[in-house]
mmCIF file of C-alpha atoms in Angstrom:
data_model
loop_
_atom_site.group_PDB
_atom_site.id
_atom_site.type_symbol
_atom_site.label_atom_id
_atom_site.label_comp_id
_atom_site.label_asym_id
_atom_site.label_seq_id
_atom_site.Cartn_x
_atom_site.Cartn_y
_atom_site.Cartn_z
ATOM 1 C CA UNK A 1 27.807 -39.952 34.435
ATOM 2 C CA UNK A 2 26.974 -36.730 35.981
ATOM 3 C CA UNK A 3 24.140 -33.830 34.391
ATOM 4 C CA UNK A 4 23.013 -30.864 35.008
ATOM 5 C CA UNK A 5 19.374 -31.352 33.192
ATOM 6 C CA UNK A 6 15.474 -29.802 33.534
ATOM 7 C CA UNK A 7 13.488 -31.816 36.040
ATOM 8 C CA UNK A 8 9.889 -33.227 34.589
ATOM 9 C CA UNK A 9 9.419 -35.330 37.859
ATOM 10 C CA UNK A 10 10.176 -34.824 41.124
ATOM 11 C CA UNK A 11 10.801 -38.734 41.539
ATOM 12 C CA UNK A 12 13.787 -38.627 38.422
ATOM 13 C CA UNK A 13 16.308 -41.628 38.696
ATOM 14 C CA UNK A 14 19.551 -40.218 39.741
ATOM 15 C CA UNK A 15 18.208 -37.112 40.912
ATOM 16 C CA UNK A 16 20.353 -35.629 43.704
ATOM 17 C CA UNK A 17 19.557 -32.305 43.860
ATOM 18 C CA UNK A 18 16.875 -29.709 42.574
ATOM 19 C CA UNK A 19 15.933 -26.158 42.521
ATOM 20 C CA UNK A 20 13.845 -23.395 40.516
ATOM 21 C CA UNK A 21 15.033 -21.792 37.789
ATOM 22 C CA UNK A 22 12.757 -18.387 36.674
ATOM 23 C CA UNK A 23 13.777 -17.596 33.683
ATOM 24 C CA UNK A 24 14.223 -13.805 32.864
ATOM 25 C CA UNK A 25 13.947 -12.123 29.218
ATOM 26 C CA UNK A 26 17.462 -10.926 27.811
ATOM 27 C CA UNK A 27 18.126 -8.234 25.035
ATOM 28 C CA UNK A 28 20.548 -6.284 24.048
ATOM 29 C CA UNK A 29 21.225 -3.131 25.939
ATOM 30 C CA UNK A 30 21.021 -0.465 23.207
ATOM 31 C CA UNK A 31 17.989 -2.984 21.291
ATOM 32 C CA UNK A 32 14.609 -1.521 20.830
ATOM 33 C CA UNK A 33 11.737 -3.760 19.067
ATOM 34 C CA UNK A 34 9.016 -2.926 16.942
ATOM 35 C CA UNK A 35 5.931 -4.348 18.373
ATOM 36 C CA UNK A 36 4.189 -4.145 14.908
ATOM 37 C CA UNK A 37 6.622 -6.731 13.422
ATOM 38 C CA UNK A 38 6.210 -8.937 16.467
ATOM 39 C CA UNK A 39 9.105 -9.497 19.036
ATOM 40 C CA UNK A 40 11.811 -11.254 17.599
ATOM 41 C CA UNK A 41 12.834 -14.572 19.902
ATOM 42 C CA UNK A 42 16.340 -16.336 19.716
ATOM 43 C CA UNK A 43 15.729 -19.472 21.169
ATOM 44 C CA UNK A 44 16.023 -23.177 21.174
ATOM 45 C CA UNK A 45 14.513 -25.576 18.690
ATOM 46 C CA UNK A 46 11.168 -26.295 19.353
ATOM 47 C CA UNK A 47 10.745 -28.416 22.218
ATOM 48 C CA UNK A 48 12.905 -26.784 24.291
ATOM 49 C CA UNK A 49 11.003 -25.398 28.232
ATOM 50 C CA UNK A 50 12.520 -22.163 27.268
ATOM 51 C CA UNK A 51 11.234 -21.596 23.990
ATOM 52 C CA UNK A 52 7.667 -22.445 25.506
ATOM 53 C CA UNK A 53 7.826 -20.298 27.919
ATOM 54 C CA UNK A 54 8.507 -17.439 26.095
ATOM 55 C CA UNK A 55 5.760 -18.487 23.380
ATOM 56 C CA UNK A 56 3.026 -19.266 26.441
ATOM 57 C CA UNK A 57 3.684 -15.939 28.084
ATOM 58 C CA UNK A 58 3.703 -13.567 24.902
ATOM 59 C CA UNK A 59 0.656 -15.286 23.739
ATOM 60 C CA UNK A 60 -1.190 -15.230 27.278
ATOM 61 C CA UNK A 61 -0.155 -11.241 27.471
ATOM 62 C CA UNK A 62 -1.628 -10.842 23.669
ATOM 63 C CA UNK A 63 2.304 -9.806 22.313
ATOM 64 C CA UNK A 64 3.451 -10.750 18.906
ATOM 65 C CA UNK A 65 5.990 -12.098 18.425
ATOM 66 C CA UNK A 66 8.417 -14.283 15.817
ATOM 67 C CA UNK A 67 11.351 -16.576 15.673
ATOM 68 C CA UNK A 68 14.662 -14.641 14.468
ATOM 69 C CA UNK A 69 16.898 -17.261 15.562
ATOM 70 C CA UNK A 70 17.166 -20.651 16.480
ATOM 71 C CA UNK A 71 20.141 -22.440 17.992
ATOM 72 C CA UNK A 72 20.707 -25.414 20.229
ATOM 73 C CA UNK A 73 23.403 -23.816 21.930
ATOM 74 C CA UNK A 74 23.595 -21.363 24.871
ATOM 75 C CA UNK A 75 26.483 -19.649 23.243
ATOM 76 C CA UNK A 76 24.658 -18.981 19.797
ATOM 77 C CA UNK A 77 21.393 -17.480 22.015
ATOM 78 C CA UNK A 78 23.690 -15.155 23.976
ATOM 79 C CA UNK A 79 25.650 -14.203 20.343
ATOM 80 C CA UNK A 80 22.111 -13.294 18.842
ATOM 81 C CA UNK A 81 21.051 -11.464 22.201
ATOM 82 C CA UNK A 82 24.076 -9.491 22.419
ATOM 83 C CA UNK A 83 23.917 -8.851 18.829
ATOM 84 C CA UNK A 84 19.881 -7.518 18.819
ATOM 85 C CA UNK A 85 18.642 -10.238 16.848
ATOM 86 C CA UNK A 86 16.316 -11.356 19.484
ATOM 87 C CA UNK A 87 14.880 -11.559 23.404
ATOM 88 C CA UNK A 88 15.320 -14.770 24.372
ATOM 89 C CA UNK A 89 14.888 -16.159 28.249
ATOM 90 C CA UNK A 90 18.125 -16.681 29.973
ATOM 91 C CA UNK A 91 18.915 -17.094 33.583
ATOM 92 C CA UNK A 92 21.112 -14.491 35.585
ATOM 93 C CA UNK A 93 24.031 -16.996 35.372
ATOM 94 C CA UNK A 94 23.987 -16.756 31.344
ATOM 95 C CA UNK A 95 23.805 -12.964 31.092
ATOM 96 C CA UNK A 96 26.393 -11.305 29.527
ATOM 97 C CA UNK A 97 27.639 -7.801 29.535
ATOM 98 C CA UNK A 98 25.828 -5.853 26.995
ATOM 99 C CA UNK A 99 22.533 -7.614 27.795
ATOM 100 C CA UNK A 100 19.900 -6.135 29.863
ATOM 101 C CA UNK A 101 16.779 -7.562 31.463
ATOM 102 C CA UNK A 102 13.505 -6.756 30.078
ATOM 103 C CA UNK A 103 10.466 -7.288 32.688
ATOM 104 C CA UNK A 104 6.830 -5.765 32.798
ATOM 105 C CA UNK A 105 7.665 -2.251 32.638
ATOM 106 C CA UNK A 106 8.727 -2.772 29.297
ATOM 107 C CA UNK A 107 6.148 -4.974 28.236
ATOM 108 C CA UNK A 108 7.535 -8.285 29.119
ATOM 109 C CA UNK A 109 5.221 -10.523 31.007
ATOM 110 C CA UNK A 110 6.970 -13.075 33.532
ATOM 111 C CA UNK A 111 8.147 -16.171 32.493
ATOM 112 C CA UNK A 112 7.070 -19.528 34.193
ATOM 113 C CA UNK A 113 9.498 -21.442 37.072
ATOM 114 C CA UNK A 114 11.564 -24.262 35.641
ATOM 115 C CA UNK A 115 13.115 -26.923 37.885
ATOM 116 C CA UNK A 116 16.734 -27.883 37.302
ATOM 117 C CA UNK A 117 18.471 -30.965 38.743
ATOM 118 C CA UNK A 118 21.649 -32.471 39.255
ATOM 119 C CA UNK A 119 21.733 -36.169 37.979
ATOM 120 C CA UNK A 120 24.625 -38.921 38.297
ATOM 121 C CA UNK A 121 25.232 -42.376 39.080
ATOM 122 C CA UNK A 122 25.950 -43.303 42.547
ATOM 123 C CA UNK A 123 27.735 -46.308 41.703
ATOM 124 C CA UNK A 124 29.229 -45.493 38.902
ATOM 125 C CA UNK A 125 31.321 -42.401 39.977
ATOM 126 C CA UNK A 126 34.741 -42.707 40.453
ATOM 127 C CA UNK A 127 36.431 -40.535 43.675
ATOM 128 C CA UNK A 128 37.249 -37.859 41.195
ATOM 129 C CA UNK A 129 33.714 -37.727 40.161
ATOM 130 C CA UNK A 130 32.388 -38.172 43.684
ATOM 131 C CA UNK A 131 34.390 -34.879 43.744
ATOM 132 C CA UNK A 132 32.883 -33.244 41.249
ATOM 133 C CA UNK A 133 29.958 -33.762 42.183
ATOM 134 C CA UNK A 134 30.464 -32.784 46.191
ATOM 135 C CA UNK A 135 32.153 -29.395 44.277
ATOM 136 C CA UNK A 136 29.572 -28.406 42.380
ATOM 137 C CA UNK A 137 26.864 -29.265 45.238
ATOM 138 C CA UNK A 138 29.038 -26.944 47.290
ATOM 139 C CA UNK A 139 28.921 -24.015 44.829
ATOM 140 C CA UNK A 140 25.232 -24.201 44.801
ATOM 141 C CA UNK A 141 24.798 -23.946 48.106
ATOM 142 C CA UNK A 142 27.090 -20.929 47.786
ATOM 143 C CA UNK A 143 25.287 -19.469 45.160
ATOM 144 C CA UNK A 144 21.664 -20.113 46.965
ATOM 145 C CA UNK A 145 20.282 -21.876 44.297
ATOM 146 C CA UNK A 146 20.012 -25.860 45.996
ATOM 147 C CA UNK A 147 18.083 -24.784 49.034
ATOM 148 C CA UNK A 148 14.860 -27.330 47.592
ATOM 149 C CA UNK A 149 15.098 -29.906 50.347
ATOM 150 C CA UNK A 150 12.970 -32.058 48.519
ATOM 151 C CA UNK A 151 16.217 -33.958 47.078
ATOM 152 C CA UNK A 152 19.491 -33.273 49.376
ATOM 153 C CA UNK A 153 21.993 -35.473 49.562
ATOM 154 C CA UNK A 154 24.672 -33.532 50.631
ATOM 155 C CA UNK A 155 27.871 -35.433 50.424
ATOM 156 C CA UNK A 156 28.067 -39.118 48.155
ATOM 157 C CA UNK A 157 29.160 -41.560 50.470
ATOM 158 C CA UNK A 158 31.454 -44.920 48.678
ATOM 159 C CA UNK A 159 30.922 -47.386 50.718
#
């Protein structure tokens, strides 16, 4: 068993790994909103860190705002982004092309840190997955976003 899942406590069973996340608001490149109507959000059902987030800061910063879409999936959120159906909070990794980041020139205040951790069971892994999970470990070193040295274990060890 192997996830890539939010963090809610630093002392997670079968957390390996963690790191921040900051969220950034996404909309389509050509999209313009009016603020009168409220912002329309694509976003996650409720429940979801994102979703608050997004809610939290618009209402701390006094911005309206409304629900336009709601999907569980990443793919669905980026569809409706892309589209101009709504900002929603992505990260860089899940920006697409014909997206563009809004920040607080444009209005947007900043969204809150989320941690993100790798989770999987030790004993449980096969090699292959021991693999897997020494790949993607590798790739997020290489993409600087594992350097939390709170929870490093750097290479599984079998025996």
């Amino acid at each position: 068993d192997l996830a890539v899942a939010m963090v809610n406590n630093e002392r997670a069973q079968y957390l390996s790994r963690s790191w921040i996340e900051r969220p950034i608001w996404a909309a389509a490149e050509s999209a313009s909103y009016d603020r009168a109507k409220g912002i329309p959000l694509a976003a996650h059902p409720e429940g979801c860190a994102y979703r608050a987030r997004m809610i939290q800061a618009l209402d701390e910063a006094n911005v309206r705002w409304r629900i336009a879409y709601t999907g569980s999936g990443i793919g669905g959120l980026q569809n409706a982004v892309v589209n101009g159906l709504g900002v929603s909070a992505l990260t860089r990794y899940t920006m697409l092309s014909g997206m563009r980041t809004l920040d607080e020139r444009d209005g947007f205040p900043p969204l809150a840190e989320i941690r993100v951790g790798l989770f999987y069971k030790h004993p449980r892994l096969s090699d292959a997955g021991i693999g897997l999970v020494n790949h993607i470990v590798a790739r997020l070193d290489e993409a600087g976003v594992s350097g939390d040295p709170i929870r490093r274990q750097m290479e599984l060890d079998r025996q």
